[in-house]
Structure formats: C-alpha cells, structure tokens
JSON list of C-alpha atoms and ligand atoms in Angstrom, two decimals:
[
{"chain": "A", "resi": 24, "resn": "MET", "atom": "CA", "xyz": [0.00, 0.00, 0.00]},
{"chain": "A", "resi": 25, "resn": "ASP", "atom": "CA", "xyz": [1.20, 3.50, -0.77]},
{"chain": "A", "resi": 26, "resn": "TYR", "atom": "CA", "xyz": [1.22, 5.59, 2.40]},
{"chain": "A", "resi": 27, "resn": "LYS", "atom": "CA", "xyz": [2.25, 8.88, 0.81]},
{"chain": "A", "resi": 28, "resn": "PHE", "atom": "CA", "xyz": [-1.19, 10.29, 1.59]},
{"chain": "A", "resi": 29, "resn": "LEU", "atom": "CA", "xyz": [-0.62, 9.54, 5.30]},
{"chain": "A", "resi": 30, "resn": "LEU", "atom": "CA", "xyz": [2.81, 11.20, 5.28]},
{"chain": "A", "resi": 31, "resn": "ASP", "atom": "CA", "xyz": [1.26, 14.22, 3.58]},
{"chain": "A", "resi": 32, "resn": "ARG", "atom": "CA", "xyz": [-1.28, 14.43, 6.42]},
{"chain": "A", "resi": 33, "resn": "ALA", "atom": "CA", "xyz": [1.54, 14.21, 8.99]},
{"chain": "A", "resi": 34, "resn": "LYS", "atom": "CA", "xyz": [3.44, 16.96, 7.19]},
{"chain": "A", "resi": 35, "resn": "GLU", "atom": "CA", "xyz": [0.33, 19.14, 7.19]},
{"chain": "A", "resi": 36, "resn": "ALA", "atom": "CA", "xyz": [-0.30, 18.42, 10.90]},
{"chain": "A", "resi": 37, "resn": "ARG", "atom": "CA", "xyz": [3.27, 19.51, 11.72]},
{"chain": "A", "resi": 38, "resn": "LYS", "atom": "CA", "xyz": [2.29, 23.07, 10.80]},
{"chain": "A", "resi": 39, "resn": "GLN", "atom": "CA", "xyz": [0.25, 23.21, 14.02]},
{"chain": "A", "resi": 40, "resn": "ALA", "atom": "CA", "xyz": [3.14, 22.08, 16.24]},
{"chain": "A", "resi": 41, "resn": "TYR", "atom": "CA", "xyz": [3.64, 24.18, 19.36]},
{"chain": "A", "resi": 42, "resn": "ALA", "atom": "CA", "xyz": [7.34, 23.83, 20.12]},
{"chain": "A", "resi": 43, "resn": "PRO", "atom": "CA", "xyz": [8.69, 27.15, 21.49]},
{"chain": "A", "resi": 44, "resn": "TYR", "atom": "CA", "xyz": [11.18, 25.39, 23.80]},
{"chain": "A", "resi": 45, "resn": "SER", "atom": "CA", "xyz": [12.82, 22.79, 21.56]},
{"chain": "A", "resi": 46, "resn": "GLN", "atom": "CA", "xyz": [11.93, 24.33, 18.17]},
{"chain": "A", "resi": 47, "resn": "PHE", "atom": "CA", "xyz": [11.56, 20.68, 17.10]},
{"chain": "A", "resi": 48, "resn": "LYS", "atom": "CA", "xyz": [8.26, 20.39, 15.27]},
{"chain": "A", "resi": 49, "resn": "VAL", "atom": "CA", "xyz": [6.62, 17.01, 14.78]},
{"chain": "A", "resi": 50, "resn": "GLY", "atom": "CA", "xyz": [3.51, 15.99, 12.86]},
{"chain": "A", "resi": 51, "resn": "ALA", "atom": "CA", "xyz": [1.86, 12.58, 12.87]},
{"chain": "A", "resi": 52, "resn": "ALA", "atom": "CA", "xyz": [-1.09, 10.88, 11.19]},
{"chain": "A", "resi": 53, "resn": "LEU", "atom": "CA", "xyz": [-2.79, 7.67, 12.27]},
{"chain": "A", "resi": 54, "resn": "LEU", "atom": "CA", "xyz": [-4.81, 5.43, 9.95]},
{"chain": "A", "resi": 55, "resn": "THR", "atom": "CA", "xyz": [-7.67, 3.36, 11.37]},
{"chain": "A", "resi": 56, "resn": "ARG", "atom": "CA", "xyz": [-9.09, 0.06, 10.08]},
{"chain": "A", "resi": 57, "resn": "GLU", "atom": "CA", "xyz": [-12.10, 2.08, 8.89]},
{"chain": "A", "resi": 58, "resn": "LYS", "atom": "CA", "xyz": [-9.68, 4.28, 6.84]},
{"chain": "A", "resi": 59, "resn": "GLU", "atom": "CA", "xyz": [-10.25, 7.33, 9.03]},
{"chain": "A", "resi": 60, "resn": "VAL", "atom": "CA", "xyz": [-7.18, 9.50, 9.59]},
{"chain": "A", "resi": 61, "resn": "PHE", "atom": "CA", "xyz": [-6.43, 11.22, 12.91]},
{"chain": "A", "resi": 62, "resn": "THR", "atom": "CA", "xyz": [-3.63, 13.75, 13.03]},
{"chain": "A", "resi": 63, "resn": "GLY", "atom": "CA", "xyz": [-1.58, 15.32, 15.79]},
{"chain": "A", "resi": 64, "resn": "CYS", "atom": "CA", "xyz": [1.37, 17.59, 16.49]},
{"chain": "A", "resi": 65, "resn": "ASN", "atom": "CA", "xyz": [3.64, 18.00, 19.49]},
{"chain": "A", "resi": 66, "resn": "ILE", "atom": "CA", "xyz": [2.43, 20.45, 22.12]},
{"chain": "A", "resi": 67, "resn": "GLU", "atom": "CA", "xyz": [5.10, 21.66, 24.52]},
{"chain": "A", "resi": 68, "resn": "ASN", "atom": "CA", "xyz": [4.73, 23.17, 27.97]},
{"chain": "A", "resi": 69, "resn": "SER", "atom": "CA", "xyz": [7.00, 25.40, 30.03]},
{"chain": "A", "resi": 70, "resn": "SER", "atom": "CA", "xyz": [7.07, 22.67, 32.69]},
{"chain": "A", "resi": 71, "resn": "TYR", "atom": "CA", "xyz": [8.66, 20.45, 30.00]},
{"chain": "A", "resi": 72, "resn": "SER", "atom": "CA", "xyz": [7.28, 17.23, 31.50]},
{"chain": "A", "resi": 73, "resn": "ALA", "atom": "CA", "xyz": [3.73, 18.17, 30.50]},
{"chain": "A", "resi": 74, "resn": "THR", "atom": "CA", "xyz": [4.78, 18.22, 26.86]},
{"chain": "A", "resi": 75, "resn": "ILE", "atom": "CA", "xyz": [3.02, 15.69, 24.64]},
{"chain": "A", "resi": 76, "resn": "CYS", "atom": "CA", "xyz": [4.34, 14.10, 21.46]},
{"chain": "A", "resi": 77, "resn": "ALA", "atom": "CA", "xyz": [2.53, 14.28, 18.13]},
{"chain": "A", "resi": 78, "resn": "GLU", "atom": "CA", "xyz": [1.97, 10.51, 17.99]},
{"chain": "A", "resi": 79, "resn": "ARG", "atom": "CA", "xyz": [0.18, 10.35, 21.34]},
{"chain": "A", "resi": 80, "resn": "VAL", "atom": "CA", "xyz": [-2.00, 13.30, 20.36]},
{"chain": "A", "resi": 81, "resn": "CYS", "atom": "CA", "xyz": [-3.13, 11.23, 17.33]},
{"chain": "A", "resi": 82, "resn": "VAL", "atom": "CA", "xyz": [-3.83, 8.12, 19.37]},
{"chain": "A", "resi": 83, "resn": "PHE", "atom": "CA", "xyz": [-5.70, 9.93, 22.15]},
{"chain": "A", "resi": 84, "resn": "ASN", "atom": "CA", "xyz": [-7.65, 11.91, 19.59]},
{"chain": "A", "resi": 85, "resn": "ALA", "atom": "CA", "xyz": [-8.70, 8.68, 17.81]},
{"chain": "A", "resi": 86, "resn": "VAL", "atom": "CA", "xyz": [-9.53, 6.71, 20.96]},
{"chain": "A", "resi": 87, "resn": "SER", "atom": "CA", "xyz": [-11.54, 9.58, 22.40]},
{"chain": "A", "resi": 88, "resn": "GLN", "atom": "CA", "xyz": [-13.65, 9.52, 19.23]},
{"chain": "A", "resi": 89, "resn": "GLY", "atom": "CA", "xyz": [-14.32, 5.80, 19.39]},
{"chain": "A", "resi": 90, "resn": "PHE", "atom": "CA", "xyz": [-11.57, 4.40, 17.15]},
{"chain": "A", "resi": 91, "resn": "LYS", "atom": "CA", "xyz": [-9.17, 1.78, 18.53]},
{"chain": "A", "resi": 92, "resn": "GLU", "atom": "CA", "xyz": [-7.99, -0.29, 15.57]},
{"chain": "A", "resi": 93, "resn": "PHE", "atom": "CA", "xyz": [-4.98, 1.27, 13.91]},
{"chain": "A", "resi": 94, "resn": "THR", "atom": "CA", "xyz": [-3.09, -0.02, 10.88]},
{"chain": "A", "resi": 95, "resn": "ALA", "atom": "CA", "xyz": [-0.42, 2.62, 10.22]},
{"chain": "A", "resi": 96, "resn": "LEU", "atom": "CA", "xyz": [1.14, 5.75, 11.69]},
{"chain": "A", "resi": 97, "resn": "ALA", "atom": "CA", "xyz": [3.19, 8.31, 9.77]},
{"chain": "A", "resi": 98, "resn": "ILE", "atom": "CA", "xyz": [5.61, 10.70, 11.47]},
{"chain": "A", "resi": 99, "resn": "TYR", "atom": "CA", "xyz": [7.18, 13.75, 9.88]},
{"chain": "A", "resi": 100, "resn": "VAL", "atom": "CA", "xyz": [9.79, 15.93, 11.60]},
{"chain": "A", "resi": 101, "resn": "GLY", "atom": "CA", "xyz": [11.23, 17.80, 8.62]},
{"chain": "A", "resi": 102, "resn": "SER", "atom": "CA", "xyz": [14.06, 16.89, 6.30]},
{"chain": "A", "resi": 103, "resn": "LYS", "atom": "CA", "xyz": [15.50, 14.10, 8.47]},
{"chain": "A", "resi": 104, "resn": "ILE", "atom": "CA", "xyz": [13.90, 10.75, 9.24]},
{"chain": "A", "resi": 105, "resn": "ALA", "atom": "CA", "xyz": [13.01, 10.13, 12.89]},
{"chain": "A", "resi": 106, "resn": "ALA", "atom": "CA", "xyz": [11.40, 7.23, 14.72]},
{"chain": "A", "resi": 107, "resn": "PRO", "atom": "CA", "xyz": [8.71, 7.75, 17.38]},
{"chain": "A", "resi": 108, "resn": "CYS", "atom": "CA", "xyz": [10.02, 7.85, 20.95]},
{"chain": "A", "resi": 109, "resn": "GLY", "atom": "CA", "xyz": [9.77, 4.78, 23.18]},
{"chain": "A", "resi": 110, "resn": "GLU", "atom": "CA", "xyz": [6.85, 6.15, 25.16]},
{"chain": "A", "resi": 111, "resn": "CYS", "atom": "CA", "xyz": [4.80, 6.68, 22.00]},
{"chain": "A", "resi": 112, "resn": "LEU", "atom": "CA", "xyz": [5.74, 3.23, 20.68]},
{"chain": "A", "resi": 113, "resn": "GLN", "atom": "CA", "xyz": [4.46, 1.73, 23.94]},
{"chain": "A", "resi": 114, "resn": "VAL", "atom": "CA", "xyz": [1.18, 3.64, 23.56]},
{"chain": "A", "resi": 115, "resn": "LEU", "atom": "CA", "xyz": [0.83, 2.41, 19.97]},
{"chain": "A", "resi": 116, "resn": "PHE", "atom": "CA", "xyz": [1.63, -1.16, 21.11]},
{"chain": "A", "resi": 117, "resn": "GLU", "atom": "CA", "xyz": [-1.40, -1.01, 23.41]},
{"chain": "A", "resi": 118, "resn": "PHE", "atom": "CA", "xyz": [-3.67, -1.04, 20.37]},
{"chain": "A", "resi": 119, "resn": "ASN", "atom": "CA", "xyz": [-1.67, -2.89, 17.70]},
{"chain": "A", "resi": 120, "resn": "GLY", "atom": "CA", "xyz": [1.65, -4.64, 18.32]},
{"chain": "A", "resi": 121, "resn": "ASN", "atom": "CA", "xyz": [2.27, -4.84, 14.61]},
{"chain": "A", "resi": 122, "resn": "ILE", "atom": "CA", "xyz": [1.24, -1.39, 13.38]},
{"chain": "A", "resi": 123, "resn": "LEU", "atom": "CA", "xyz": [3.30, -0.10, 10.46]},
{"chain": "A", "resi": 124, "resn": "ILE", "atom": "CA", "xyz": [5.34, 3.03, 11.20]},
{"chain": "A", "resi": 125, "resn": "ILE", "atom": "CA", "xyz": [6.15, 5.26, 8.25]},
{"chain": "A", "resi": 126, "resn": "MET", "atom": "CA", "xyz": [8.97, 7.72, 8.94]},
{"chain": "A", "resi": 127, "resn": "GLY", "atom": "CA", "xyz": [9.16, 10.48, 6.40]},
{"chain": "A", "resi": 128, "resn": "GLY", "atom": "CA", "xyz": [11.86, 12.92, 5.42]},
{"chain": "A", "resi": 129, "resn": "GLU", "atom": "CA", "xyz": [12.27, 15.28, 2.48]},
{"chain": "A", "resi": 130, "resn": "GLY", "atom": "CA", "xyz": [11.99, 13.05, -0.61]},
{"chain": "A", "resi": 131, "resn": "LYS", "atom": "CA", "xyz": [12.58, 9.85, 1.34]},
{"chain": "A", "resi": 132, "resn": "TYR", "atom": "CA", "xyz": [10.85, 7.60, 3.83]},
{"chain": "A", "resi": 133, "resn": "LEU", "atom": "CA", "xyz": [11.35, 4.44, 5.84]},
{"chain": "A", "resi": 134, "resn": "GLU", "atom": "CA", "xyz": [8.73, 1.85, 6.84]},
{"chain": "A", "resi": 135, "resn": "LYS", "atom": "CA", "xyz": [9.11, -0.52, 9.79]},
{"chain": "A", "resi": 136, "resn": "PRO", "atom": "CA", "xyz": [6.65, -2.56, 11.85]},
{"chain": "A", "resi": 137, "resn": "LEU", "atom": "CA", "xyz": [6.37, -1.49, 15.47]},
{"chain": "A", "resi": 138, "resn": "SER", "atom": "CA", "xyz": [7.78, -4.86, 16.58]},
{"chain": "A", "resi": 139, "resn": "GLN", "atom": "CA", "xyz": [11.12, -3.87, 15.02]},
{"chain": "A", "resi": 140, "resn": "LEU", "atom": "CA", "xyz": [11.24, -0.46, 16.66]},
{"chain": "A", "resi": 141, "resn": "LEU", "atom": "CA", "xyz": [10.07, -1.75, 20.07]},
{"chain": "A", "resi": 142, "resn": "PRO", "atom": "CA", "xyz": [11.15, -5.41, 20.34]},
{"chain": "A", "resi": 143, "resn": "CYS", "atom": "CA", "xyz": [10.52, -5.67, 24.10]},
{"chain": "A", "resi": 144, "resn": "PRO", "atom": "CA", "xyz": [7.33, -3.75, 24.94]},
{"chain": "A", "resi": 145, "resn": "PHE", "atom": "CA", "xyz": [5.99, -3.68, 28.48]},
{"chain": "A", "resi": 146, "resn": "LYS", "atom": "CA", "xyz": [3.14, -6.17, 28.99]},
{"chain": "A", "resi": 147, "resn": "PHE", "atom": "CA", "xyz": [0.90, -5.99, 32.02]},
{"chain": "A", "resi": 148, "resn": "SER", "atom": "CA", "xyz": [0.24, -9.36, 33.60]},
{"chain": "A", "resi": 149, "resn": "PRO", "atom": "CA", "xyz": [-1.33, -9.15, 37.06]},
{"chain": "B", "resi": 390, "resn": "THU", "atom": "N1", "xyz": [8.49, 14.58, 20.09]},
{"chain": "B", "resi": 390, "resn": "THU", "atom": "C1", "xyz": [7.41, 14.08, 19.42]},
{"chain": "B", "resi": 390, "resn": "THU", "atom": "O1", "xyz": [6.45, 14.80, 19.13]},
{"chain": "B", "resi": 390, "resn": "THU", "atom": "N2", "xyz": [7.44, 12.78, 19.07]},
{"chain": "B", "resi": 390, "resn": "THU", "atom": "C2", "xyz": [8.43, 11.90, 19.37]},
{"chain": "B", "resi": 390, "resn": "THU", "atom": "O2", "xyz": [8.32, 10.73, 19.08]},
{"chain": "B", "resi": 390, "resn": "THU", "atom": "C3", "xyz": [9.64, 12.38, 20.04]},
{"chain": "B", "resi": 390, "resn": "THU", "atom": "C4", "xyz": [9.65, 13.80, 20.46]},
{"chain": "B", "resi": 390, "resn": "THU", "atom": "C5", "xyz": [8.49, 16.00, 20.49]},
{"chain": "B", "resi": 390, "resn": "THU", "atom": "C6", "xyz": [8.42, 16.25, 21.96]},
{"chain": "B", "resi": 390, "resn": "THU", "atom": "C7", "xyz": [9.07, 17.61, 22.07]},
{"chain": "B", "resi": 390, "resn": "THU", "atom": "O3", "xyz": [8.10, 18.60, 21.86]},
{"chain": "B", "resi": 390, "resn": "THU", "atom": "C8", "xyz": [10.06, 17.64, 20.94]},
{"chain": "B", "resi": 390, "resn": "THU", "atom": "O4", "xyz": [9.69, 16.61, 20.05]},
{"chain": "B", "resi": 390, "resn": "THU", "atom": "C9", "xyz": [11.51, 17.47, 21.35]},
{"chain": "B", "resi": 390, "resn": "THU", "atom": "O5", "xyz": [11.69, 16.32, 22.09]}
]
C-alpha cells in the first residue's frame, strides 16, 4: 500500500506544532481500520514534562472519538527521518503490536513494523 497520503497528512499536521522550547516540530497521522485519519502535532509546555508528542495526540484523539484499531502511523519531523520515541511506541503497542510506522523525510521515507522499533514492549500481567 502506498502511504504517501498519510505522510502528507503528517506533514500538514506539523504546521500546528507548538514547540517554542525545543523548536523541534513534529507531525503525525494515524490510519484506522475504517480508513479514518487522525492527526496530531507535538504540544510543549513550560514545565517540559507536561509536553506531549505528536503521535500520542493522534492516538488519544482517535480513541476519544471511538476508534481503537490502527493499521499505520506516519511521522514527519522535517528533512531528516526520525522514529517515534519509546513512550509513543508503547502507547501504539497497546492497540496494535504490529502497526506499520512510516517515517518520512524530504523526498525519502522508511517503513518498519512497530515490533522492530520496540522489540521488548511492556506487557501488564497481574
Ligand atoms: N516529540 C514528538 O512529538 N514525538 C516523538 O516521538 C519524540 C519527540 C516532540 C516532543 C518535544 O516537543 C520535541 O519533540 C523534542 O523532544
């Protein structure tokens, strides 16, 4: 499947990034089984720890609107390729341990399943 449309949505979402502290703007777009797309950008806070990544904004946006089955996530940070952080990978794992992650840069992209980026996720077993 060609995920260029999803990367384009992530690139568009990056325009809304609020990153006055790091200046590092991130956009992400999440595709659901129903082919809905939820987007997000990073939103920083002066307390730093209250900052939220673009990927988690997508996931929380989708879940809060009743969507929980995700097939792909695209992330766009600008010209370079970047993988989602470990915390976001863990959040994505919660809903699909095999989701495809598309990492876009200027004129290039990389695709990897979540299981390759997060080989040892945390699993809750009471
Ligand atoms: N950031 C994301 O949005 N996604 C990631 O996967 C890693 C980092 C954001 C958080 C912060 O606003 C900035 O990038 C620098 O860490």
